[in-house]
XYZ file of C-alpha atoms in Angstrom:
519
model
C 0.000 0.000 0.000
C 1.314 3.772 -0.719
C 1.963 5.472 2.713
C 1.345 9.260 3.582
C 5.286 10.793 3.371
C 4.953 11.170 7.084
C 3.846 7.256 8.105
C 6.513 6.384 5.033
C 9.347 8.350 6.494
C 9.021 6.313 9.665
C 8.754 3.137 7.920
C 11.992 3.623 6.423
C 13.626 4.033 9.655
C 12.421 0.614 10.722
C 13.405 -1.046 7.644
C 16.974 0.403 7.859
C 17.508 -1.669 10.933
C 15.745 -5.236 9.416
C 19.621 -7.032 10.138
C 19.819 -5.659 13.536
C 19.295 -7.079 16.843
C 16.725 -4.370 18.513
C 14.100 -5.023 15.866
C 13.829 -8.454 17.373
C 12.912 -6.773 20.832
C 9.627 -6.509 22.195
C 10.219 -3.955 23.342
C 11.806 -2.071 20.348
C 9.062 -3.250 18.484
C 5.894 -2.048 20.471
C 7.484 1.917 21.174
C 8.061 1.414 17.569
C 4.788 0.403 16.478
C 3.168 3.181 19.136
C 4.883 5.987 17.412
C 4.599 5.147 14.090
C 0.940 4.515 14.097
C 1.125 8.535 15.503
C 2.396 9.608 12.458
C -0.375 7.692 10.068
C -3.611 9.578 8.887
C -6.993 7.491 10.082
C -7.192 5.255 6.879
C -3.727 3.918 7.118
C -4.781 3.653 10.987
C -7.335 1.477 10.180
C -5.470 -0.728 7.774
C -2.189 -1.369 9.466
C -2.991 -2.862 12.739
C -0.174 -5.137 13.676
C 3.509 -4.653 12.991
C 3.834 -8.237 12.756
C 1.960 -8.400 9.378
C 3.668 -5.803 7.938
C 6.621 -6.403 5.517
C 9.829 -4.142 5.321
C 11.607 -6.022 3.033
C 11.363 -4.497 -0.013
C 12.604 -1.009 1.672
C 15.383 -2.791 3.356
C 15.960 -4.256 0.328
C 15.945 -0.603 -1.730
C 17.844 0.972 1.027
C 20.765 -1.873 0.878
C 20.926 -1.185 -2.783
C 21.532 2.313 -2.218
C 24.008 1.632 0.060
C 25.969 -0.604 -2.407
C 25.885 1.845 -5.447
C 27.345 4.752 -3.213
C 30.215 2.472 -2.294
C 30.783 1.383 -5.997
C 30.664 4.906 -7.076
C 34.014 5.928 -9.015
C 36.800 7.345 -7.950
C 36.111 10.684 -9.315
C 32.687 11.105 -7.479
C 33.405 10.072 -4.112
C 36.267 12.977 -4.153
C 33.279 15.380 -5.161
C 31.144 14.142 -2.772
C 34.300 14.585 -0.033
C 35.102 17.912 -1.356
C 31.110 19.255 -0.754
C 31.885 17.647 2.727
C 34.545 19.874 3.668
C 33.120 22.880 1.705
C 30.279 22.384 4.489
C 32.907 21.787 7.186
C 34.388 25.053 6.338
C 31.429 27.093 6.616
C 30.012 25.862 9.132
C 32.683 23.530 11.224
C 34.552 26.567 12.594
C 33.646 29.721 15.335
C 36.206 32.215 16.926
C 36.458 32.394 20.646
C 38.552 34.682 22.321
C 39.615 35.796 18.812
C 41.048 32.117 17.882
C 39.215 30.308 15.696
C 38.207 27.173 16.912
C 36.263 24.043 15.293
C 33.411 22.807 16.487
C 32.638 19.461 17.551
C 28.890 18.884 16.122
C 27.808 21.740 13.896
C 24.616 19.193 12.514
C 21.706 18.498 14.788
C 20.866 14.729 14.811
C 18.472 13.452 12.424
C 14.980 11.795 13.100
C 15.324 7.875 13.481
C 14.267 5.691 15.926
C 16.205 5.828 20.153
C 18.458 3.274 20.702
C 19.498 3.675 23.812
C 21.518 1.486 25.157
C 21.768 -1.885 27.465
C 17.727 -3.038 27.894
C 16.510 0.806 27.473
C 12.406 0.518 28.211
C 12.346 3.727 25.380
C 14.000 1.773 22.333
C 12.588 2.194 19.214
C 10.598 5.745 19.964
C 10.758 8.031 17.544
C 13.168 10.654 17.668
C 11.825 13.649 16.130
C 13.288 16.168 13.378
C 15.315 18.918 15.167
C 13.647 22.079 14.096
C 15.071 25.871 13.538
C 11.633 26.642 16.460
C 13.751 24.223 19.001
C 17.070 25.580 18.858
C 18.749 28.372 21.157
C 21.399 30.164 19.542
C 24.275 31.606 21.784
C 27.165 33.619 20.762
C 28.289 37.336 21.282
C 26.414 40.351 21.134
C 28.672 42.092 18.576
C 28.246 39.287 16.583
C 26.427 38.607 13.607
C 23.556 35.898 14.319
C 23.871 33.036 12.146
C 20.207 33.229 10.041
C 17.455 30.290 10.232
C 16.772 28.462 7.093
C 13.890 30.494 5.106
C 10.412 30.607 6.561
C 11.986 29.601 9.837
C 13.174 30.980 13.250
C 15.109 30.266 15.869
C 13.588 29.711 19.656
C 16.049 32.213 21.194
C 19.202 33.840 20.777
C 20.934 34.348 23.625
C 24.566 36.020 24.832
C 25.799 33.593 27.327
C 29.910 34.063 27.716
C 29.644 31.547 31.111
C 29.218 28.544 29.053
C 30.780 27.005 26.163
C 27.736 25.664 23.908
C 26.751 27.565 20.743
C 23.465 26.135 20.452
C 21.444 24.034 22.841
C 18.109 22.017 21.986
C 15.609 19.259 23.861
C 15.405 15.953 22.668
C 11.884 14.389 22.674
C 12.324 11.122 24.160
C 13.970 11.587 27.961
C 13.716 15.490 27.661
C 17.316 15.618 27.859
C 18.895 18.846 26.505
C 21.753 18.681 23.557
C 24.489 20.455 22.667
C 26.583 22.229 19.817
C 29.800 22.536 21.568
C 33.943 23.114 20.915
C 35.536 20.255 19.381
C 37.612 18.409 22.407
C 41.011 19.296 20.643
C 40.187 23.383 21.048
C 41.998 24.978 23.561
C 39.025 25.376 26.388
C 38.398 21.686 26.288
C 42.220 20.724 26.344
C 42.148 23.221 29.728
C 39.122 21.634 31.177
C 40.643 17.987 30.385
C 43.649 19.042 32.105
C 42.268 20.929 35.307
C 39.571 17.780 35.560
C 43.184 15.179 35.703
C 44.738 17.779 38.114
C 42.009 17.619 40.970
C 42.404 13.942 40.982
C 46.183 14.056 40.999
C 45.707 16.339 44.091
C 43.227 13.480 45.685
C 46.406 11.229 45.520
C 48.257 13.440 48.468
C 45.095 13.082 50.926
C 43.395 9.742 49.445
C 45.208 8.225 52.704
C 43.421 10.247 54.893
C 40.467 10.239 53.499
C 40.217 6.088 53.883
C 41.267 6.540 57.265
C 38.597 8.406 57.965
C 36.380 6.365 56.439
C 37.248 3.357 57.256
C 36.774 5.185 61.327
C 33.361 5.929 60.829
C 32.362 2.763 59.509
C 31.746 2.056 63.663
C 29.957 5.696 64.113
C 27.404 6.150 66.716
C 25.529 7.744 64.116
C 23.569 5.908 61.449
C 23.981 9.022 58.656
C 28.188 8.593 58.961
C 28.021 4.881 58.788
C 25.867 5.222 55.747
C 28.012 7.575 54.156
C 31.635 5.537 55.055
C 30.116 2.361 53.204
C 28.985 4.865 50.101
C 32.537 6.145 50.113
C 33.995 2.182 50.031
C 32.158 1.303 47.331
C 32.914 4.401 45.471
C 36.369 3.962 46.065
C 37.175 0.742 45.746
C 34.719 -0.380 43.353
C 34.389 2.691 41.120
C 30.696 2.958 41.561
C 29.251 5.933 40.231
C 27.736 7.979 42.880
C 23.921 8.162 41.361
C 22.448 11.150 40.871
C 18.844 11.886 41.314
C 16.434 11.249 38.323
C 13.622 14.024 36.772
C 10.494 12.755 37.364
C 9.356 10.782 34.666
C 12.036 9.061 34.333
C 11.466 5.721 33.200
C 14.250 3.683 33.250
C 15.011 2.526 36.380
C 18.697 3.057 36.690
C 20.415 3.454 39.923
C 24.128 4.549 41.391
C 25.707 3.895 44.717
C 23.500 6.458 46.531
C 20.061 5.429 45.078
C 20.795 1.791 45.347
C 18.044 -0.096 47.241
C 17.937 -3.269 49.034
C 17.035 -5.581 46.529
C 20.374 -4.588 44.505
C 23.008 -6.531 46.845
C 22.361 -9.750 48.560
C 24.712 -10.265 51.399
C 26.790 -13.912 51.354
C 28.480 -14.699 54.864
C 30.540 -17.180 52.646
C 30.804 -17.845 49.404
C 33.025 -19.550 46.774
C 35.676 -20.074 49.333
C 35.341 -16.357 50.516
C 34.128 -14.949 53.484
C 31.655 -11.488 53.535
C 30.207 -11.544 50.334
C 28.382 -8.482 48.294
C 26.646 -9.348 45.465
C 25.514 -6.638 43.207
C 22.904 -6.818 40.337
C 21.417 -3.527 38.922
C 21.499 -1.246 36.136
C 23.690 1.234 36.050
C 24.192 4.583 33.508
C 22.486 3.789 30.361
C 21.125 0.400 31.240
C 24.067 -0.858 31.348
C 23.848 -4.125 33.784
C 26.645 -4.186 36.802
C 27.009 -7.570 38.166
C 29.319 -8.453 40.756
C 30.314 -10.594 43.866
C 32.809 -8.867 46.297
C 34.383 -9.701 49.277
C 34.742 -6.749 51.507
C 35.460 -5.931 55.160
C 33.741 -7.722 57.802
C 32.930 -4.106 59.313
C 31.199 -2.868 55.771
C 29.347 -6.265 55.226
C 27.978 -5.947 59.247
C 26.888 -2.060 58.047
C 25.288 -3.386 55.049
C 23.246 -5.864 57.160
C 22.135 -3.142 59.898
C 21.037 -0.811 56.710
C 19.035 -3.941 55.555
C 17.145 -4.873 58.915
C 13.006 -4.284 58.760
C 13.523 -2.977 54.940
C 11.525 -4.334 51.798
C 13.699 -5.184 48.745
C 12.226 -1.818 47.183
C 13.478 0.535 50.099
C 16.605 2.623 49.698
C 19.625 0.967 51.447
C 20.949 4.244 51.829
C 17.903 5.833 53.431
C 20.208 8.757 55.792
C 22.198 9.752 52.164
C 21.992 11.717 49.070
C 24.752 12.416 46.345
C 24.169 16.014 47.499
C 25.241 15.497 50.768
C 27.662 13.098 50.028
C 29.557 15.876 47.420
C 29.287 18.295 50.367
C 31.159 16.516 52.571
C 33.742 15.588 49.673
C 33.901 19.402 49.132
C 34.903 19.836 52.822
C 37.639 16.900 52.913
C 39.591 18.888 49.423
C 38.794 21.701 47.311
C 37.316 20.298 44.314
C 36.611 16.896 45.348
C 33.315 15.196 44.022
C 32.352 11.318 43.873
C 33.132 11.330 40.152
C 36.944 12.486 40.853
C 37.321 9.303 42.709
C 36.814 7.043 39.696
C 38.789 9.362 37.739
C 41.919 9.037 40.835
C 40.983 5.405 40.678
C 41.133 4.340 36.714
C 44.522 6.882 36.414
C 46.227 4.888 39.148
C 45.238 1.632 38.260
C 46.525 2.349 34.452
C 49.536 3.826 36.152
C 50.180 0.566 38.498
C 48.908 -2.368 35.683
C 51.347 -0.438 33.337
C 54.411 -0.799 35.478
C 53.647 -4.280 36.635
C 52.875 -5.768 33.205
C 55.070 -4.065 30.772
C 58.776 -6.082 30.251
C 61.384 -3.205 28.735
C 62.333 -5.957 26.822
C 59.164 -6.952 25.028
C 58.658 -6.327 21.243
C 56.123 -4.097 19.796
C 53.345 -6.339 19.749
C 53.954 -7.699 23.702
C 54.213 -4.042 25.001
C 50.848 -3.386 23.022
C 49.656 -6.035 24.504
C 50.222 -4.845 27.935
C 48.635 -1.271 27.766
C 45.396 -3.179 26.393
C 45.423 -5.329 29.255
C 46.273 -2.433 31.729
C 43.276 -0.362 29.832
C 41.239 -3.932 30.233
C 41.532 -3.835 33.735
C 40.247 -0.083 34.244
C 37.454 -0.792 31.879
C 36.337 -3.848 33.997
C 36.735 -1.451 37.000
C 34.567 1.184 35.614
C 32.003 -1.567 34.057
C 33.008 -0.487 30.556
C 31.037 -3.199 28.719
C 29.895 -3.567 24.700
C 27.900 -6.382 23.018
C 30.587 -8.444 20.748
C 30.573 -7.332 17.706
C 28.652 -8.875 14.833
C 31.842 -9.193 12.634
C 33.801 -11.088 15.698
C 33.308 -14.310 14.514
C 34.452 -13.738 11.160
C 37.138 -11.699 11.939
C 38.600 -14.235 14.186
C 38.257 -17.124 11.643
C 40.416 -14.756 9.131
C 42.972 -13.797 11.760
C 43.383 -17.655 12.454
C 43.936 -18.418 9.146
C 46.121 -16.156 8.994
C 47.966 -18.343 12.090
C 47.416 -21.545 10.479
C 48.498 -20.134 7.209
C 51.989 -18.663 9.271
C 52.595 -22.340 10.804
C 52.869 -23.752 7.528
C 55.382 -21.071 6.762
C 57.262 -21.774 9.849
C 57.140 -25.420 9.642
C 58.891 -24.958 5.910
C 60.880 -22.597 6.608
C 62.692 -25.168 9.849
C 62.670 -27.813 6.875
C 64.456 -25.470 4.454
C 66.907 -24.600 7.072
C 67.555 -27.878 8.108
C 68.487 -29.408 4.909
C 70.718 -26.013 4.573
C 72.775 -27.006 7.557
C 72.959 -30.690 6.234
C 74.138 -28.970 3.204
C 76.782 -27.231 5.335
C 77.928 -29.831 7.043
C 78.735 -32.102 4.089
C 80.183 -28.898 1.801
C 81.779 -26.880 4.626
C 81.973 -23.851 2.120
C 81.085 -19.985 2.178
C 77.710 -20.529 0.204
C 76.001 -23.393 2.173
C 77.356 -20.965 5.770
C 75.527 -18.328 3.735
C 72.421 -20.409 3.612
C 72.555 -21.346 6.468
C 72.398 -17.431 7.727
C 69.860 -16.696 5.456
C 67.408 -19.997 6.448
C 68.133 -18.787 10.253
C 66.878 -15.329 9.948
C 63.477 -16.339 8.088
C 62.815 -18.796 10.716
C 63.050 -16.301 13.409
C 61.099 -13.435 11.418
C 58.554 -16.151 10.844
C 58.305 -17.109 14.518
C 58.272 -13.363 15.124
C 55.135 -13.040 12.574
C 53.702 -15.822 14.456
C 53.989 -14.711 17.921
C 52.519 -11.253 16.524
C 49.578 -12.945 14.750
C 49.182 -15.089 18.365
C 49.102 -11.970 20.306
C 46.405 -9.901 18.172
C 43.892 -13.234 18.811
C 44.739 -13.288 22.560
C 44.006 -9.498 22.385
C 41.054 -9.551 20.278
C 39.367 -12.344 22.216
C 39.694 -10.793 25.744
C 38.220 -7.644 24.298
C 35.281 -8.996 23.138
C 33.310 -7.203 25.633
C 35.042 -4.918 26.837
C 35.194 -1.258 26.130
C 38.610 -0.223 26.067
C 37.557 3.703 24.330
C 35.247 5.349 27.184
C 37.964 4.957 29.823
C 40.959 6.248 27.463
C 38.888 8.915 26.268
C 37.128 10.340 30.330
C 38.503 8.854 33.011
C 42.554 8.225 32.234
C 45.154 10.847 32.684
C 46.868 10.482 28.973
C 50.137 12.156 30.376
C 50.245 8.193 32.136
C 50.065 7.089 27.807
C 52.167 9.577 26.980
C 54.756 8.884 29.352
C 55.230 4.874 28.660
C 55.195 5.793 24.937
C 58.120 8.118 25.118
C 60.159 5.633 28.227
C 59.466 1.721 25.943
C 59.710 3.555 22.561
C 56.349 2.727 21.039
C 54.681 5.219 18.886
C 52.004 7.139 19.927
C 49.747 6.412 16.729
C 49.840 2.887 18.326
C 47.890 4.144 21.533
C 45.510 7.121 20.062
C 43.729 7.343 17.513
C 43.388 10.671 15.483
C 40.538 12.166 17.182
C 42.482 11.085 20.431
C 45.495 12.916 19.563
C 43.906 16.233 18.574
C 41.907 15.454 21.775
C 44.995 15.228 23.660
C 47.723 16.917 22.448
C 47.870 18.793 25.703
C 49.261 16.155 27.239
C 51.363 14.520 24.415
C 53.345 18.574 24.498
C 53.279 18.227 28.064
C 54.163 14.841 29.711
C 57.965 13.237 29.488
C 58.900 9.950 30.219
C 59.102 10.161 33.895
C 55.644 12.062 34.002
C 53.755 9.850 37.381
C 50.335 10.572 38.165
């Protein structure tokens, strides 16, 4: 049947996603279904009555086509197609701050498809609406010339707002959360904020001591509010937690942080798996993300945990006496600066830091010291619950990368024969040209081996990654003076740690930090 352009334009954004997991979701599918049966006139209303009679195919199919043709486009129009992308960048990728001129991080608003979200989000597959010139705030100087709307349009406000660093600001429809146009993290503000947000949790490591002590001393306070907030200040410490902050109303997903955990989000163990005061954890933390964990901790916090417990139902908060408010107060009191969130930044530097020197061998090659920062970054990334699905292409990428093995063993394994019958060449001839041989069949056995080992160690790498998101802790929580710094002392280029983006991002610190640079 022929849709109205608005029910059609929807459609599409379904039919995009046919190969993807969330359109086998319920849940995906019914906020789906909700919204686009919004956007229909009455007839089609009447019609279309469950999604799962309806059949996207044939868009998926035209859309897939499309897709193909633009990547089989020649040579020629793909360069036209890049140079209109920068001629766009140019006009509109760059604003001047403090007389520099800076580029901007997102100069286009996001365009209407269907949320996400991510984890088990209860809005997947809503409608995200178009981003109109009506919903957008505009704010730059007052001697400045105002950017114009697109014809027939306007913008919502302009405003001249020099305590903030967004140039345009706009609510999304699905949580009500506001977006922003802001600097590109390489410009010069962001590079200072990066660097002030690493210094306040470098200072935290001169008074971190004190802070546990004092802590760890009120875990045994006469009064219930200080025991409450010593066992908040454990887990926040020594687990990374995130402190929680208080959701809008309205808010439906029911994610939780340290402070807004309730009781039915541990269950206490006395013993378990050989190990004595058990927590086990189970909720969902910042963007649905699951955290699930069993800790052992001390007998002092696990008989805390059991007092906030006593006479509670599973849906009561465990910390009933606490807020992240008041917890962030008294953080402010203990150092200038201090806030739950600087904690997990102090926490993921030093355990880079630490990992780093205990698992990186001056003597490695390339591919072992690589190997190391990964598994130093692995271990922050479990710390901070850094998690990702594995990737679709895993499979197939690891069934290439060992044939590329197998394919190198063969090598090897001729390569020992070849060199072999070389030295029983040698031994029999004892002249210059069978020693020669001999030379020559030694070295490609050992840059074989070499390959080999390299190949071994991507596969070791790859498979331990799987799930693990090694970007969102290199990119917010770890000092990259600590990167910068083993680069520069075990010689490995700094292309092999950032990325591009991470480099302009960063190059701050990559100026700034020598060898001996310690958090």
């Amino acid at each position: 049947m022929k849709l109205s352009l608005a029910a059609e334009e929807v459609a599409t954004f379904y039919a995009k996603m046919l190969d993807h997991d969330y359109t086998r979701k319920g849940i995906f599918q019914n906020n789906f279904f909700n919204d686009w049966t919004k956007e229909m006139t009455p007839e089609e209303r009447k019609k279309i009555k469950e999604l799962g009679k309806c059949n996207f195919e044939e868009i998926h199919k035209y859309f897939g086509e499309k897709h193909e043709a633009r990547k089989a486009l020649p040579k020629e129009e793909k360069q036209k197609l890049k140079e209109e992308a920068e001629r766009i960048q140019e006009k509109y990728g760059y604003c001047i701050i403090d007389g520099h001129r800076e580029k901007i991080g997102n100069f286009k608003t996001e365009p209407p498809g269907l949320f996400r979200g991510r984890g088990d989000h209860p809005k997947m597959g809503m409608l995200k609406k178009r981003v109109m010139p009506e919903d957008i705030i505009i704010n730059c100087s007052k001697d400045s010339a105002v950017p114009p709307p697109p014809p027939g349009h306007k913008w919502k406000e302009v405003r001249c707002d020099n305590t903030v660093t967004w140039l345009a600001s706009w609510t999304e429809n699905i949580q009500g959360c506001i977006k922003y146009m802001m600097l590109n993290p390489s410009s010069k503000l962001k590079g200072e904020k990066d660097w002030q947000k690493y210094e306040v949790a470098r200072r935290l490591k001169g008074v971190v001591s004190k802070i546990r002590s004092q802590y760890r001393a009120d875990l045994k306070s006469k009064e219930m509010k200080k025991r409450q907030r010593s066992v908040a200040l454990y887990f926040i410490d020594k687990l990374a937690l995130r402190a929680g902050n208080e959701k809008e109303e309205g808010e439906t997903a029911d994610t939780v942080g340290c402070c807004s955990l309730r009781v039915e989000h541990i269950t206490l163990h006395p013993r378990l798996d050989g190990k004595e005061n058990v927590v086990e954890f189970d909720f969902l933390g910042k963007d649905c993300i699951r955290y699930y964990n069993k800790v052992p901790v001390e007998k002092q916090v696990f008989k805390n945990l059991q007092l906030f417990m006593e006479n509670k139902d599973p849906g009561e908060d465990l910390f009933d006496r606490l807020s992240t408010t008041t917890l962030n107060k008294h953080l402010q009191d203990l150092m200038d600066g201090l806030t739950a969130k600087v904690f997990r930044t102090y926490n993921a530097s030093i355990t880079l830091q630490e990992q780093l020197e205990a698992l990186t061998n001056e003597d490695d090659n390339m591919a072992a010291k690589l190997l190391s920062y990964n598994r130093a970054n692995r271990a922050v990334a479990i710390l901070c619950n850094h998690q990702r699905a594995t990737p679709k292409t895993f499979e197939k990428s690891m069934q290439n990368l060992q044939a590329k093995i197998d394919a190198k063993k063969d090598q090897l394994a001729d390569a020992k024969a070849e060199l072999k019958r070389a030295k029983a060449d040698h031994k029999t001839k004892k002249d210059v040209k069978s020693k020669a041989a001999v030379e020559k069949k030694t070295k490609l056995v050992e840059r074989t081996e070499e390959q080999l080992a390299k190949l071994n160690m991507q596969a070791t790498d790859k498979e331990e990654n799987k799930q693990i998101a090694l970007g969102t802790s290199k990119l917010n929580y770890l000092d990259p003076r600590i990167s910068v710094a083993w680069c520069k002392k075990f010689g490995v280029p700094i292309e092999k740690i950032f990325n591009k983006t991470q480099r302009e991002k960063f190059a701050w610190a990559i100026a700034m930090a020598d060898d001996d640079f310690e958090f």
